[in-house]
Short mmCIF file of C-alpha atoms in Angstrom, two decimals:
data_model
loop_
_atom_site.label_atom_id
_atom_site.label_comp_id
_atom_site.label_asym_id
_atom_site.label_seq_id
_atom_site.Cartn_x
_atom_site.Cartn_y
_atom_site.Cartn_z
CA MET D 1325 17.59 13.45 -16.18
CA LYS D 1326 17.51 10.15 -14.38
CA THR D 1327 18.20 6.87 -16.31
CA THR D 1328 14.72 6.30 -18.09
CA ASN D 1329 13.81 2.64 -20.20
CA LEU D 1330 11.99 5.52 -22.81
CA LYS D 1331 10.52 2.51 -24.74
CA SER D 1332 8.83 1.11 -21.92
CA LEU D 1333 7.25 4.80 -20.68
CA MET D 1334 6.31 5.83 -24.19
CA GLU D 1335 4.31 2.72 -24.79
CA ASP D 1336 3.09 3.30 -21.29
CA MET D 1337 2.06 6.67 -22.47
CA VAL D 1338 0.52 5.84 -25.70
CA GLY D 1339 -1.95 3.33 -23.53
CA LEU D 1340 -2.52 6.41 -21.46
CA GLY D 1341 -3.49 8.19 -24.80
CA LEU D 1342 -0.70 10.38 -24.98
CA ALA D 1343 0.94 9.59 -27.67
CA ASN D 1344 0.94 12.66 -29.68
CA VAL D 1345 1.41 15.80 -27.53
CA LYS D 1346 3.99 18.20 -28.06
CA GLY D 1347 6.71 16.73 -25.61
CA VAL D 1348 7.60 14.47 -23.06
CA LEU D 1349 10.03 15.32 -20.06
CA TRP D 1350 10.75 12.28 -17.69
CA ASN D 1351 12.48 12.47 -14.41
CA LEU D 1352 14.15 16.11 -15.00
CA THR D 1353 16.64 17.14 -12.07
CA PRO D 1354 15.49 19.68 -9.95
CA ALA D 1355 17.19 22.54 -11.18
CA GLU D 1356 16.05 21.56 -14.11
CA LEU D 1357 12.38 21.86 -13.10
CA ILE D 1358 13.33 24.93 -11.72
CA THR D 1359 14.91 26.18 -14.87
CA GLU D 1360 11.72 25.18 -16.32
CA ALA D 1361 9.29 26.51 -14.26
CA LEU D 1362 11.61 30.44 -15.10
CA LYS D 1363 11.15 29.96 -18.38
CA ASN D 1364 7.27 29.15 -18.50
CA GLY D 1365 6.34 32.35 -15.90
CA GLU D 1366 5.22 30.08 -13.20
CA GLY D 1367 7.35 31.87 -10.73
CA VAL D 1368 10.14 33.87 -8.96
CA LEU D 1369 13.38 32.72 -6.69
CA SER D 1370 13.56 34.17 -3.53
CA ASP D 1371 16.75 35.07 -1.81
CA THR D 1372 16.88 32.26 -0.60
CA GLY D 1373 16.56 29.95 -3.66
CA ALA D 1374 13.31 28.65 -2.91
CA LEU D 1375 10.62 29.41 -6.21
CA MET D 1376 7.44 31.26 -4.82
CA VAL D 1377 4.53 30.34 -7.03
CA ASN D 1378 0.97 31.57 -6.64
CA THR D 1379 -1.15 28.23 -7.30
CA GLY D 1380 -4.08 30.50 -8.76
CA LYS D 1381 -8.22 30.84 -7.49
CA PHE D 1382 -7.55 27.51 -5.16
CA THR D 1383 -5.42 27.79 -2.26
CA GLY D 1384 -5.80 25.08 -0.95
CA ARG D 1385 -8.36 21.73 -1.23
CA SER D 1386 -11.57 21.65 -2.57
CA PRO D 1387 -12.67 18.37 -0.35
CA LYS D 1388 -16.46 18.98 -2.29
CA ASP D 1389 -14.95 18.24 -5.64
CA ARG D 1390 -13.77 15.60 -4.82
CA TYR D 1391 -14.87 12.43 -5.87
CA ILE D 1392 -14.23 7.89 -6.20
CA VAL D 1393 -15.20 6.33 -8.82
CA LYS D 1394 -17.95 3.77 -8.11
CA ASP D 1395 -17.82 0.45 -9.37
CA LYS D 1396 -16.91 -3.32 -8.71
CA ILE D 1397 -13.98 -2.25 -5.96
CA THR D 1398 -15.05 0.50 -4.54
CA LYS D 1399 -19.29 -0.32 -4.88
CA ASP D 1400 -19.34 -1.90 -1.32
CA THR D 1401 -16.43 -0.75 1.04
CA VAL D 1402 -16.32 3.21 0.55
CA TRP D 1403 -18.03 4.82 2.82
CA TRP D 1404 -20.18 6.83 0.86
CA GLY D 1405 -21.59 10.04 1.39
CA ASP D 1406 -20.85 14.01 1.92
CA ILE D 1407 -17.15 12.81 2.27
CA ASN D 1408 -16.61 9.94 -0.17
CA ILE D 1409 -18.92 11.72 -2.89
CA SER D 1410 -19.49 8.78 -6.00
CA PHE D 1411 -18.64 9.60 -9.38
CA ASP D 1412 -20.76 7.19 -12.77
CA GLU D 1413 -17.88 5.25 -14.39
CA ASP D 1414 -18.69 6.38 -17.86
CA LYS D 1415 -18.39 9.91 -17.26
CA PHE D 1416 -14.87 9.99 -15.60
CA ASP D 1417 -14.74 8.22 -18.83
CA ALA D 1418 -15.79 10.80 -21.02
CA LEU D 1419 -14.05 13.08 -18.92
CA TYR D 1420 -10.64 10.97 -18.95
CA ASN D 1421 -10.94 11.64 -23.15
CA LYS D 1422 -11.71 15.38 -23.33
CA MET D 1423 -8.52 15.82 -20.87
CA ILE D 1424 -6.34 13.91 -22.83
CA LYS D 1425 -6.92 15.87 -26.19
CA SER D 1426 -6.87 18.98 -24.38
CA LEU D 1427 -3.22 18.16 -24.17
CA GLY D 1428 -1.83 17.91 -28.13
CA ASP D 1429 -0.12 21.33 -27.95
CA LYS D 1430 1.59 20.16 -24.19
CA ILE D 1431 4.95 20.05 -23.26
CA LEU D 1432 4.68 16.90 -20.27
CA TYR D 1433 6.51 16.84 -16.96
CA VAL D 1434 6.23 12.95 -15.92
CA ARG D 1435 8.45 11.58 -12.67
CA ASP D 1436 8.70 8.69 -11.39
CA ALA D 1437 8.25 7.50 -7.51
CA TYR D 1438 7.48 6.22 -4.66
CA ALA D 1439 4.93 6.58 -2.04
CA GLY D 1440 5.86 4.02 1.16
CA ALA D 1441 9.22 4.65 3.16
CA ASP D 1442 8.68 1.05 3.57
CA GLU D 1443 9.82 -1.00 0.89
CA LYS D 1444 7.62 -3.94 1.67
CA TYR D 1445 4.33 -1.79 1.38
CA ARG D 1446 5.75 1.31 -0.46
CA MET D 1447 3.50 2.05 -4.01
CA LYS D 1448 5.27 2.94 -7.86
CA LEU D 1449 3.85 6.34 -9.24
CA ARG D 1450 4.07 7.73 -11.91
CA VAL D 1451 2.68 12.07 -12.07
CA ILE D 1452 2.07 13.59 -15.22
CA ASP D 1453 2.26 17.25 -14.94
CA THR D 1454 1.60 20.27 -17.64
CA GLN D 1455 3.84 22.95 -14.62
CA ALA D 1456 7.42 22.51 -14.29
CA SER D 1457 6.93 23.93 -10.48
CA HIS D 1458 3.84 21.26 -9.81
CA ASN D 1459 6.44 18.34 -10.86
CA LEU D 1460 9.19 19.83 -8.62
CA PHE D 1461 6.70 19.51 -6.07
CA CYS D 1462 6.13 16.05 -6.45
CA TYR D 1463 10.23 15.72 -6.21
CA ASN D 1464 9.66 17.18 -2.94
CA MET D 1465 6.94 14.75 -1.50
CA PHE D 1466 6.83 11.75 -2.80
CA ILE D 1467 10.51 9.31 -2.70
CA GLN D 1468 12.92 9.56 -5.49
CA PRO D 1469 13.93 5.87 -7.03
CA GLN D 1470 17.43 5.09 -7.52
CA ASN D 1471 18.32 4.95 -11.06
CA GLU D 1472 18.89 1.80 -12.00
CA ASP D 1473 15.30 0.81 -10.66
CA LEU D 1474 14.14 2.84 -13.73
CA SER D 1475 15.11 0.90 -16.37
CA ASP D 1476 12.22 -1.23 -15.47
CA PHE D 1477 9.99 0.72 -13.84
CA HIS D 1478 5.95 0.62 -14.60
CA PRO D 1479 3.52 2.62 -11.55
CA GLU D 1480 1.00 0.84 -9.98
CA PHE D 1481 -1.11 4.08 -10.24
CA THR D 1482 -0.98 7.54 -12.25
CA VAL D 1483 -1.71 11.23 -11.35
CA LEU D 1484 -2.65 13.39 -14.30
CA ALA D 1485 -2.57 16.91 -13.41
CA VAL D 1486 -3.72 19.23 -15.42
CA PRO D 1487 -4.65 23.14 -13.92
CA GLU D 1488 -5.74 24.22 -17.29
CA PHE D 1489 -8.44 21.94 -18.15
CA TYR D 1490 -11.71 22.54 -16.71
CA ALA D 1491 -15.04 20.81 -16.92
CA ASP D 1492 -18.27 21.67 -17.54
CA PRO D 1493 -20.12 21.05 -15.18
CA GLU D 1494 -23.46 20.57 -16.80
CA VAL D 1495 -21.97 17.44 -19.00
CA ASP D 1496 -19.25 16.00 -17.10
CA GLY D 1497 -20.93 15.65 -14.26
CA THR D 1498 -18.68 17.85 -11.51
CA ARG D 1499 -19.84 20.48 -9.28
CA GLN D 1500 -17.68 23.37 -10.28
CA LYS D 1501 -15.14 23.53 -13.27
CA ASN D 1502 -12.60 22.19 -11.15
CA PHE D 1503 -12.38 18.31 -10.04
CA ALA D 1504 -10.17 15.60 -8.17
CA ILE D 1505 -11.96 11.94 -9.18
CA VAL D 1506 -9.49 8.28 -8.00
CA ASN D 1507 -10.31 5.70 -10.33
CA PHE D 1508 -9.31 2.58 -8.08
CA THR D 1509 -9.74 0.39 -11.15
CA LYS D 1510 -8.20 1.91 -13.52
CA LYS D 1511 -5.28 3.36 -11.47
CA ILE D 1512 -5.67 6.28 -11.82
CA ILE D 1513 -6.10 10.49 -10.89
CA ILE D 1514 -7.06 13.04 -12.60
CA VAL D 1515 -7.15 16.60 -11.50
CA GLY D 1516 -8.22 19.30 -13.49
CA GLY D 1517 -9.25 23.44 -12.89
CA THR D 1518 -6.80 23.63 -9.67
CA ALA D 1519 -2.95 24.59 -9.73
CA TYR D 1520 -3.57 23.67 -5.73
CA THR D 1521 -0.45 20.62 -5.48
CA GLY D 1522 -2.44 19.65 -2.49
CA GLU D 1523 -4.92 17.60 -4.36
CA THR D 1524 -1.43 15.10 -6.07
CA LYS D 1525 -0.73 14.74 -2.08
CA LYS D 1526 -3.81 14.22 -0.67
CA GLY D 1527 -5.13 12.04 -3.51
CA ILE D 1528 -2.34 9.39 -3.19
CA PHE D 1529 -2.40 9.65 0.43
CA SER D 1530 -6.86 8.29 0.23
CA VAL D 1531 -5.37 5.77 -2.06
CA LEU D 1532 -3.54 4.56 0.09
CA ASN D 1533 -5.65 5.09 2.66
CA PHE D 1534 -7.99 2.36 0.92
CA LEU D 1535 -5.57 0.09 -0.32
CA LEU D 1536 -2.98 -0.13 2.94
CA PRO D 1537 -6.15 -1.22 5.51
CA GLU D 1538 -8.18 -4.10 3.69
CA LYS D 1539 -4.98 -5.53 1.67
CA GLU D 1540 -1.87 -5.02 4.09
CA HIS D 1541 -3.27 -4.92 6.84
CA VAL D 1542 -1.11 -1.94 7.45
CA LEU D 1543 -3.11 1.08 9.01
CA SER D 1544 -2.84 4.39 7.63
CA MET D 1545 -2.81 7.58 9.75
CA HIS D 1546 -2.82 11.67 9.36
CA CYS D 1547 -0.19 12.60 11.49
CA SER D 1548 3.21 13.48 12.27
CA ALA D 1549 5.89 10.87 13.95
CA ASN D 1550 9.36 11.32 15.64
CA ILE D 1551 11.35 8.88 17.02
CA GLY D 1552 14.56 9.03 20.45
CA LYS D 1553 18.06 9.23 19.39
CA GLU D 1554 19.06 7.57 21.93
CA GLU D 1555 16.11 5.02 22.46
CA LYS D 1556 14.68 4.99 19.28
CA ASP D 1557 11.17 4.54 20.61
CA SER D 1558 9.04 5.91 17.92
CA ALA D 1559 5.99 8.09 18.57
CA VAL D 1560 2.78 9.48 16.73
CA PHE D 1561 1.16 13.06 16.93
CA PHE D 1562 -2.71 13.00 15.33
CA GLY D 1563 -4.06 16.50 15.50
CA LEU D 1564 -6.47 18.97 13.34
CA SER D 1565 -4.91 22.09 12.04
CA GLY D 1566 -3.98 24.36 15.20
CA THR D 1567 -3.25 22.17 17.78
CA GLY D 1568 0.12 21.76 17.26
CA LYS D 1569 1.08 18.52 15.37
CA THR D 1570 3.46 19.87 13.58
CA THR D 1571 5.04 22.01 16.78
CA LEU D 1572 5.36 19.24 18.87
CA SER D 1573 6.71 16.79 16.89
CA ALA D 1574 9.49 19.00 16.28
CA ASP D 1575 10.97 18.55 18.98
CA PRO D 1576 15.32 18.95 19.75
CA ASN D 1577 15.85 15.99 21.53
CA ARG D 1578 14.10 13.22 18.81
CA LEU D 1579 14.00 13.07 15.42
CA LEU D 1580 11.90 13.27 12.42
CA ILE D 1581 9.88 10.30 11.26
CA GLY D 1582 7.81 12.68 8.79
CA ASP D 1583 5.57 15.60 9.30
CA ASP D 1584 2.10 14.53 7.60
CA GLU D 1585 1.40 10.66 6.01
CA HIS D 1586 2.73 7.21 7.75
CA GLY D 1587 1.77 3.62 8.40
CA TRP D 1588 1.92 1.56 10.82
CA THR D 1589 2.63 -2.68 10.46
CA ASP D 1590 3.48 -5.13 12.47
CA ASP D 1591 7.08 -3.80 12.12
CA GLY D 1592 6.97 -0.05 13.66
CA ILE D 1593 6.17 3.17 11.02
CA PHE D 1594 6.87 4.45 8.16
CA ASN D 1595 6.68 7.99 6.40
CA PHE D 1596 4.47 7.68 3.27
CA GLU D 1597 6.47 10.86 1.93
CA GLY D 1598 9.48 12.12 0.96
CA GLY D 1599 9.17 15.75 2.24
CA CYS D 1600 7.20 18.22 4.22
CA TYR D 1601 4.28 20.59 3.09
CA ALA D 1602 4.22 22.76 6.18
CA LYS D 1603 2.09 25.78 6.87
CA THR D 1604 4.32 29.53 6.39
CA ILE D 1605 2.42 32.15 8.44
CA ASP D 1606 3.80 34.42 10.19
CA LEU D 1607 6.31 32.11 10.08
CA THR D 1608 10.43 33.04 11.75
CA GLN D 1609 14.10 31.68 12.66
CA GLU D 1610 12.97 31.32 15.85
CA LYS D 1611 9.63 29.61 16.18
CA GLU D 1612 10.13 27.10 13.38
CA PRO D 1613 13.91 26.89 12.60
CA GLU D 1614 13.79 23.56 10.99
CA ILE D 1615 11.09 25.10 8.50
CA TRP D 1616 12.69 28.42 8.09
CA ASP D 1617 16.23 26.50 7.68
CA ALA D 1618 14.80 23.75 4.68
CA ILE D 1619 13.82 26.87 2.72
CA LYS D 1620 16.31 27.34 0.52
CA PHE D 1621 16.99 26.32 -3.48
CA GLY D 1622 14.69 23.35 -5.05
CA ALA D 1623 11.53 24.10 -1.64
CA ILE D 1624 8.27 25.60 -3.31
CA LEU D 1625 6.77 28.96 -1.55
CA GLU D 1626 2.96 28.79 -2.20
CA ASN D 1627 0.84 31.95 -2.09
CA THR D 1628 3.19 33.68 0.20
CA LYS D 1629 4.65 37.63 -0.89
CA PHE D 1630 7.82 39.92 -0.70
CA PHE D 1631 8.61 42.91 1.37
CA PRO D 1632 8.14 45.74 -1.13
CA GLY D 1633 10.77 45.82 -3.70
CA THR D 1634 13.02 42.78 -2.72
CA ASN D 1635 12.70 38.89 -2.94
CA THR D 1636 12.13 38.48 0.68
CA VAL D 1637 9.11 37.19 1.60
CA ASP D 1638 7.31 38.48 4.12
CA TYR D 1639 5.75 35.35 5.85
CA SER D 1640 3.13 37.76 7.52
CA ASP D 1641 1.27 38.71 4.65
CA SER D 1642 -2.35 37.16 4.24
CA SER D 1643 -3.25 39.06 1.46
CA ILE D 1644 -3.54 35.72 -0.70
CA THR D 1645 -4.44 33.20 2.27
CA GLU D 1646 -4.08 32.24 5.31
CA ASN D 1647 -2.20 28.70 4.05
CA THR D 1648 1.03 29.61 2.79
CA ARG D 1649 3.00 26.91 2.17
CA VAL D 1650 6.19 25.38 1.57
CA SER D 1651 7.02 21.66 0.34
CA TYR D 1652 10.82 20.45 0.79
CA PRO D 1653 12.86 17.28 0.75
CA LEU D 1654 13.16 15.46 3.88
CA LYS D 1655 16.98 15.94 3.31
CA ASN D 1656 16.28 19.63 3.69
CA VAL D 1657 15.68 18.62 7.36
CA ASN D 1658 18.51 18.51 9.71
CA ASN D 1659 17.46 15.95 12.35
CA ALA D 1660 15.40 13.98 9.71
CA VAL D 1661 15.35 9.91 9.67
CA ILE D 1662 16.55 8.58 6.30
CA PRO D 1663 15.26 6.21 4.85
CA SER D 1664 12.42 7.71 7.67
CA VAL D 1665 11.38 4.70 8.65
CA GLY D 1666 11.03 3.26 12.80
CA GLY D 1667 9.91 0.73 15.02
CA ILE D 1668 6.53 0.06 16.76
CA PRO D 1669 5.33 3.34 18.84
CA LYS D 1670 5.47 3.76 22.25
CA ASN D 1671 3.71 6.50 22.93
CA ILE D 1672 0.50 8.19 20.93
CA PHE D 1673 -0.87 11.64 21.54
CA PHE D 1674 -3.78 13.19 20.45
CA LEU D 1675 -3.83 16.23 20.28
CA THR D 1676 -7.02 19.03 20.35
CA CYS D 1677 -7.71 22.27 20.90
CA ASP D 1678 -10.13 22.76 23.03
CA ALA D 1679 -11.08 26.03 23.35
CA ASN D 1680 -14.20 24.44 25.98
CA GLY D 1681 -11.66 24.38 28.22
CA VAL D 1682 -12.71 21.45 30.08
CA LEU D 1683 -10.61 18.76 28.43
CA PRO D 1684 -7.56 17.97 30.57
CA PRO D 1685 -3.97 19.21 29.37
CA ILE D 1686 -2.90 15.53 30.10
CA SER D 1687 -4.71 12.22 30.01
CA LYS D 1688 -4.27 9.07 29.46
CA LEU D 1689 -7.38 6.33 27.08
CA THR D 1690 -8.55 3.01 27.73
CA VAL D 1691 -8.42 1.36 24.46
CA GLY D 1692 -12.34 1.97 23.74
CA GLN D 1693 -12.05 5.36 24.50
CA ALA D 1694 -8.78 5.80 22.45
CA MET D 1695 -10.82 3.96 19.06
CA TYR D 1696 -13.96 6.71 20.79
CA HIS D 1697 -11.31 9.08 20.59
CA PHE D 1698 -9.65 8.27 16.93
CA ILE D 1699 -13.42 7.95 15.51
CA SER D 1700 -14.68 11.63 16.70
CA GLY D 1701 -11.62 13.44 15.64
CA TYR D 1702 -12.40 17.01 17.98
CA THR D 1703 -10.96 20.23 18.32
CA ALA D 1704 -12.25 23.46 18.02
CA LYS D 1705 -12.51 26.56 16.48
CA VAL D 1706 -11.94 30.10 18.51
CA ALA D 1707 -14.30 33.05 18.82
CA GLY D 1708 -13.21 35.78 15.60
CA THR D 1709 -11.85 32.97 13.36
CA GLU D 1710 -14.69 32.45 11.35
CA ALA D 1711 -17.42 35.24 10.83
CA GLY D 1712 -19.73 34.55 12.44
CA ILE D 1713 -18.46 33.11 15.76
CA THR D 1714 -18.88 34.70 19.15
CA GLU D 1715 -17.90 31.62 21.36
CA PRO D 1716 -15.97 28.24 20.95
CA VAL D 1717 -17.49 25.76 18.25
CA SER D 1718 -16.66 22.38 18.24
CA VAL D 1719 -14.83 20.46 15.43
CA PHE D 1720 -14.60 17.02 14.28
CA SER D 1721 -12.96 15.12 11.98
CA ALA D 1722 -12.97 11.05 11.30
CA CYS D 1723 -9.39 9.57 12.13
CA PHE D 1724 -8.45 13.33 11.57
CA GLY D 1725 -8.23 13.65 8.40
CA ALA D 1726 -11.88 12.36 7.34
CA PRO D 1727 -11.56 14.03 3.77
CA PHE D 1728 -8.96 11.33 2.90
CA MET D 1729 -10.41 8.37 5.01
CA PRO D 1730 -12.63 6.10 2.12
CA LEU D 1731 -13.11 3.64 4.59
CA HIS D 1732 -15.77 3.60 7.38
CA PRO D 1733 -13.78 5.08 10.65
CA THR D 1734 -14.30 2.06 12.14
CA LYS D 1735 -12.02 0.04 9.80
CA TYR D 1736 -9.25 2.28 10.75
CA ALA D 1737 -10.42 2.54 14.80
CA GLU D 1738 -10.76 -0.95 15.27
CA LEU D 1739 -7.05 -2.28 13.69
CA LEU D 1740 -5.64 1.25 16.26
CA GLY D 1741 -7.16 -0.66 19.11
CA GLU D 1742 -6.10 -4.12 17.92
CA LYS D 1743 -2.57 -2.35 17.55
CA MET D 1744 -2.64 -0.94 20.84
CA VAL D 1745 -3.15 -3.89 22.79
CA LYS D 1746 -0.80 -6.42 20.56
CA HIS D 1747 1.63 -3.57 21.41
CA GLY D 1748 0.81 -2.23 24.50
CA VAL D 1749 0.88 1.32 23.77
CA ASN D 1750 0.07 4.23 25.08
CA ILE D 1751 -2.31 6.92 23.99
CA TRP D 1752 -2.56 10.26 25.31
CA LEU D 1753 -5.26 12.99 24.64
CA ILE D 1754 -3.29 16.65 25.00
CA ASN D 1755 -5.63 18.84 25.28
CA THR D 1756 -3.23 21.94 23.99
CA GLY D 1757 -6.40 24.55 24.29
CA TRP D 1758 -7.81 26.34 26.49
CA SER D 1759 -7.16 26.50 30.49
CA GLY D 1760 -9.21 27.77 33.97
CA GLY D 1761 -12.86 28.73 31.43
CA ALA D 1762 -12.97 28.77 28.10
CA TYR D 1763 -11.83 30.63 25.68
CA GLY D 1764 -12.61 34.75 26.66
CA THR D 1765 -12.25 33.69 29.60
CA GLY D 1766 -9.22 30.98 30.71
CA SER D 1767 -5.65 31.21 29.47
CA ARG D 1768 -4.74 29.09 26.74
CA ILE D 1769 -1.83 25.89 28.26
CA LYS D 1770 1.19 27.27 28.47
CA LEU D 1771 3.51 25.37 25.65
CA LYS D 1772 6.75 24.89 27.88
CA TYR D 1773 4.13 23.08 29.77
CA THR D 1774 2.55 21.12 26.85
CA ARG D 1775 6.13 19.68 25.59
CA ALA D 1776 6.90 18.71 29.09
CA MET D 1777 3.92 16.55 29.52
CA ILE D 1778 4.82 14.72 26.55
CA THR D 1779 8.35 14.51 27.25
CA ALA D 1780 7.16 12.63 30.48
CA ALA D 1781 5.55 10.53 28.35
CA LEU D 1782 8.02 9.65 26.20
CA THR D 1783 10.33 8.88 29.28
CA GLY D 1784 7.84 6.91 31.23
CA LYS D 1785 7.72 9.11 34.27
CA LEU D 1786 3.86 8.26 34.02
CA GLU D 1787 4.42 5.04 34.24
CA GLU D 1788 4.31 4.79 38.30
CA VAL D 1789 1.93 8.24 39.29
CA GLU D 1790 -1.15 8.40 40.83
CA TYR D 1791 -4.26 8.53 38.32
CA TYR D 1792 -7.80 10.19 39.25
CA LYS D 1793 -10.74 9.61 36.79
CA GLN D 1794 -12.17 12.16 35.64
CA PRO D 1795 -16.26 11.86 35.62
CA VAL D 1796 -18.22 11.91 31.86
CA PHE D 1797 -15.33 11.82 29.94
CA GLY D 1798 -14.00 9.05 32.45
CA LEU D 1799 -9.94 10.13 31.35
CA GLN D 1800 -7.27 9.17 33.65
CA ILE D 1801 -5.36 12.32 34.54
CA PRO D 1802 -2.27 11.72 36.31
CA LEU D 1803 -1.94 13.42 39.72
CA GLN D 1804 1.62 14.47 39.03
CA VAL D 1805 3.91 15.24 36.13
CA PRO D 1806 7.32 17.06 36.68
CA ASN D 1807 7.97 20.44 35.61
CA VAL D 1808 4.23 20.79 35.36
CA PRO D 1809 1.90 22.94 38.52
CA GLU D 1810 -0.72 19.74 39.92
CA ASP D 1811 -3.30 22.52 39.81
CA ILE D 1812 -3.47 22.96 36.33
CA LEU D 1813 -4.22 18.88 35.96
CA ASP D 1814 -7.81 18.73 36.81
CA PRO D 1815 -9.28 20.96 34.95
CA ARG D 1816 -11.84 22.01 36.88
CA ASN D 1817 -9.61 23.13 40.05
CA THR D 1818 -8.29 26.15 37.19
CA TRP D 1819 -12.26 26.86 36.91
CA GLU D 1820 -13.70 29.34 39.48
CA ASN D 1821 -17.27 28.38 39.07
CA LYS D 1822 -17.35 25.01 39.64
CA ASN D 1823 -20.47 24.80 37.88
CA ALA D 1824 -20.34 26.71 35.24
CA PHE D 1825 -17.22 23.95 34.58
CA ASP D 1826 -20.11 20.67 35.14
CA ASN D 1827 -22.57 21.91 32.66
CA GLN D 1828 -19.55 22.85 29.97
CA THR D 1829 -18.01 19.40 30.42
CA GLU D 1830 -22.04 18.78 30.16
CA LYS D 1831 -22.51 20.97 26.58
CA LEU D 1832 -19.40 20.06 24.87
CA ALA D 1833 -19.42 15.78 26.18
CA THR D 1834 -23.28 16.26 24.68
CA GLN D 1835 -21.41 17.08 21.06
CA PHE D 1836 -19.07 14.44 21.13
CA ASN D 1837 -22.31 11.92 21.84
CA GLU D 1838 -24.18 13.61 18.97
CA ASN D 1839 -21.34 13.55 16.31
CA PHE D 1840 -20.80 10.01 16.72
CA GLU D 1841 -24.80 9.89 16.03
CA LYS D 1842 -23.76 8.12 12.42
CA PHE D 1843 -21.06 5.71 13.38
CA GLU D 1844 -22.92 3.95 16.09
CA GLU D 1845 -24.35 1.37 13.52
CA TYR D 1846 -20.64 0.26 12.72
CA ALA D 1847 -18.80 0.54 16.11
CA ASN D 1848 -17.88 -2.30 17.91
CA GLU D 1849 -19.57 -2.33 22.54
CA GLU D 1850 -15.73 -1.27 23.46
CA ILE D 1851 -15.80 1.43 21.09
CA LEU D 1852 -19.26 2.83 22.20
CA ASP D 1853 -18.30 2.23 26.05
CA GLY D 1854 -15.19 4.59 25.14
CA ALA D 1855 -17.50 7.41 25.14
CA PRO D 1856 -18.55 9.96 27.60
CA LYS D 1857 -21.72 9.86 30.12
CA VAL D 1858 -23.66 12.84 29.92
CA GLN D 1859 -25.93 11.11 33.26
CA GLU D 1860 -22.96 11.90 35.05
CA LEU D 1861 -23.76 15.14 35.86
CA ALA D 1862 -27.75 14.71 36.69
#
């Protein structure tokens, strides 16, 4: 246990109404937390030493049960709707009090930590858990203070996570028995009825996404990031699930800054987190050696299963969920940058898996297009991934992370555009999806070609080549990319039926424009000008 000012901590607990709990264990080490978790029956150890746990009913976040308290701070700033759902102040107070009363016979695991690797912008956190494995997750995912910093540690935000406490929807105002509620005035997040640890992580991300752009002029980003070993040039990768964000940012020739949440200041970028929360479904040492090697003592595996009769994890087993995960600290990654900060990014990549097969494998965006595509946050689901899907289905998630963005998406987009102009940043749209036809007809763009395109952009090889402006989307397509066949660069050339390509392009462009209608009221002219021009096909 790290040195702690117990008097100060207990005063804070009294202030939270937690003075009469059975016991409080402060800032335990990973070994101590694992011992507690095993004693409590929370999990078992795998043959690599990782703690394997089952999160129960919820194996992922529950976006419809995530709320923000509507009060003086949030009333006119949060973009209210289906994503940011309002919760009444009095309902929060009543639910919080019920939650506190339920803890009288509990031992609490409390952790003090930071969110943010940049000391100028980091936020002090206190996470209070009823499960030791959850507190270990927070040790992995947040940044640990030095021993001397704990003597006078006063949190700016507190998280109280009690999986075994369930709300009464009819009385408490929730949709279901589970909930995650952010209160910006009281600076607290309460999570109940779910043991999925990602609710804590994403709750803090939502808080930073609200505070940093407004107060510090920092662009908060749902992205991965890396940095060159020699040039020290930072690169940022945005993309929804399945687009290759983690895979493409894990470059053996570059150092990892982080895999999920970052801020962009006037000086550079920094990781919000101190660890990684990676998917493990079908994980192999050959495909993802960095993740494979990081799964050791201190790591937490969620919802995986062993091969029968062993303590060896079967990563192909999806019987609990496809969303199997592992949490581990950045120090487990051999090529990670610690502290996880980097300079101003020279290149930003928007990754999309276009199953329609009409977006080019690489194209360069103007400032207006960058803001437009950032707000759109497009990718596609393919046939067979869900029941009833028989052709590509377009998916849009604003800023590539809509569930975690409390402000209107145009706020983040305008900040992106401002920084892009100020620092002369290149923004590239990368299609990791299909070419030569839509899913079912065409073929997936080879990973080695995608890597070659990104390498060419990072090394400046695309600065001097000629570009072709694609109609409709207006994207600038390079005519040559080292180590990539020229005939795949313009997607129309890869389709045998050109009319079918034009029709599919018009269909996708129309979907973009229809999705953007809900943002138009707050979008400036430069953003609106970045939209595809469907009439050009007429």
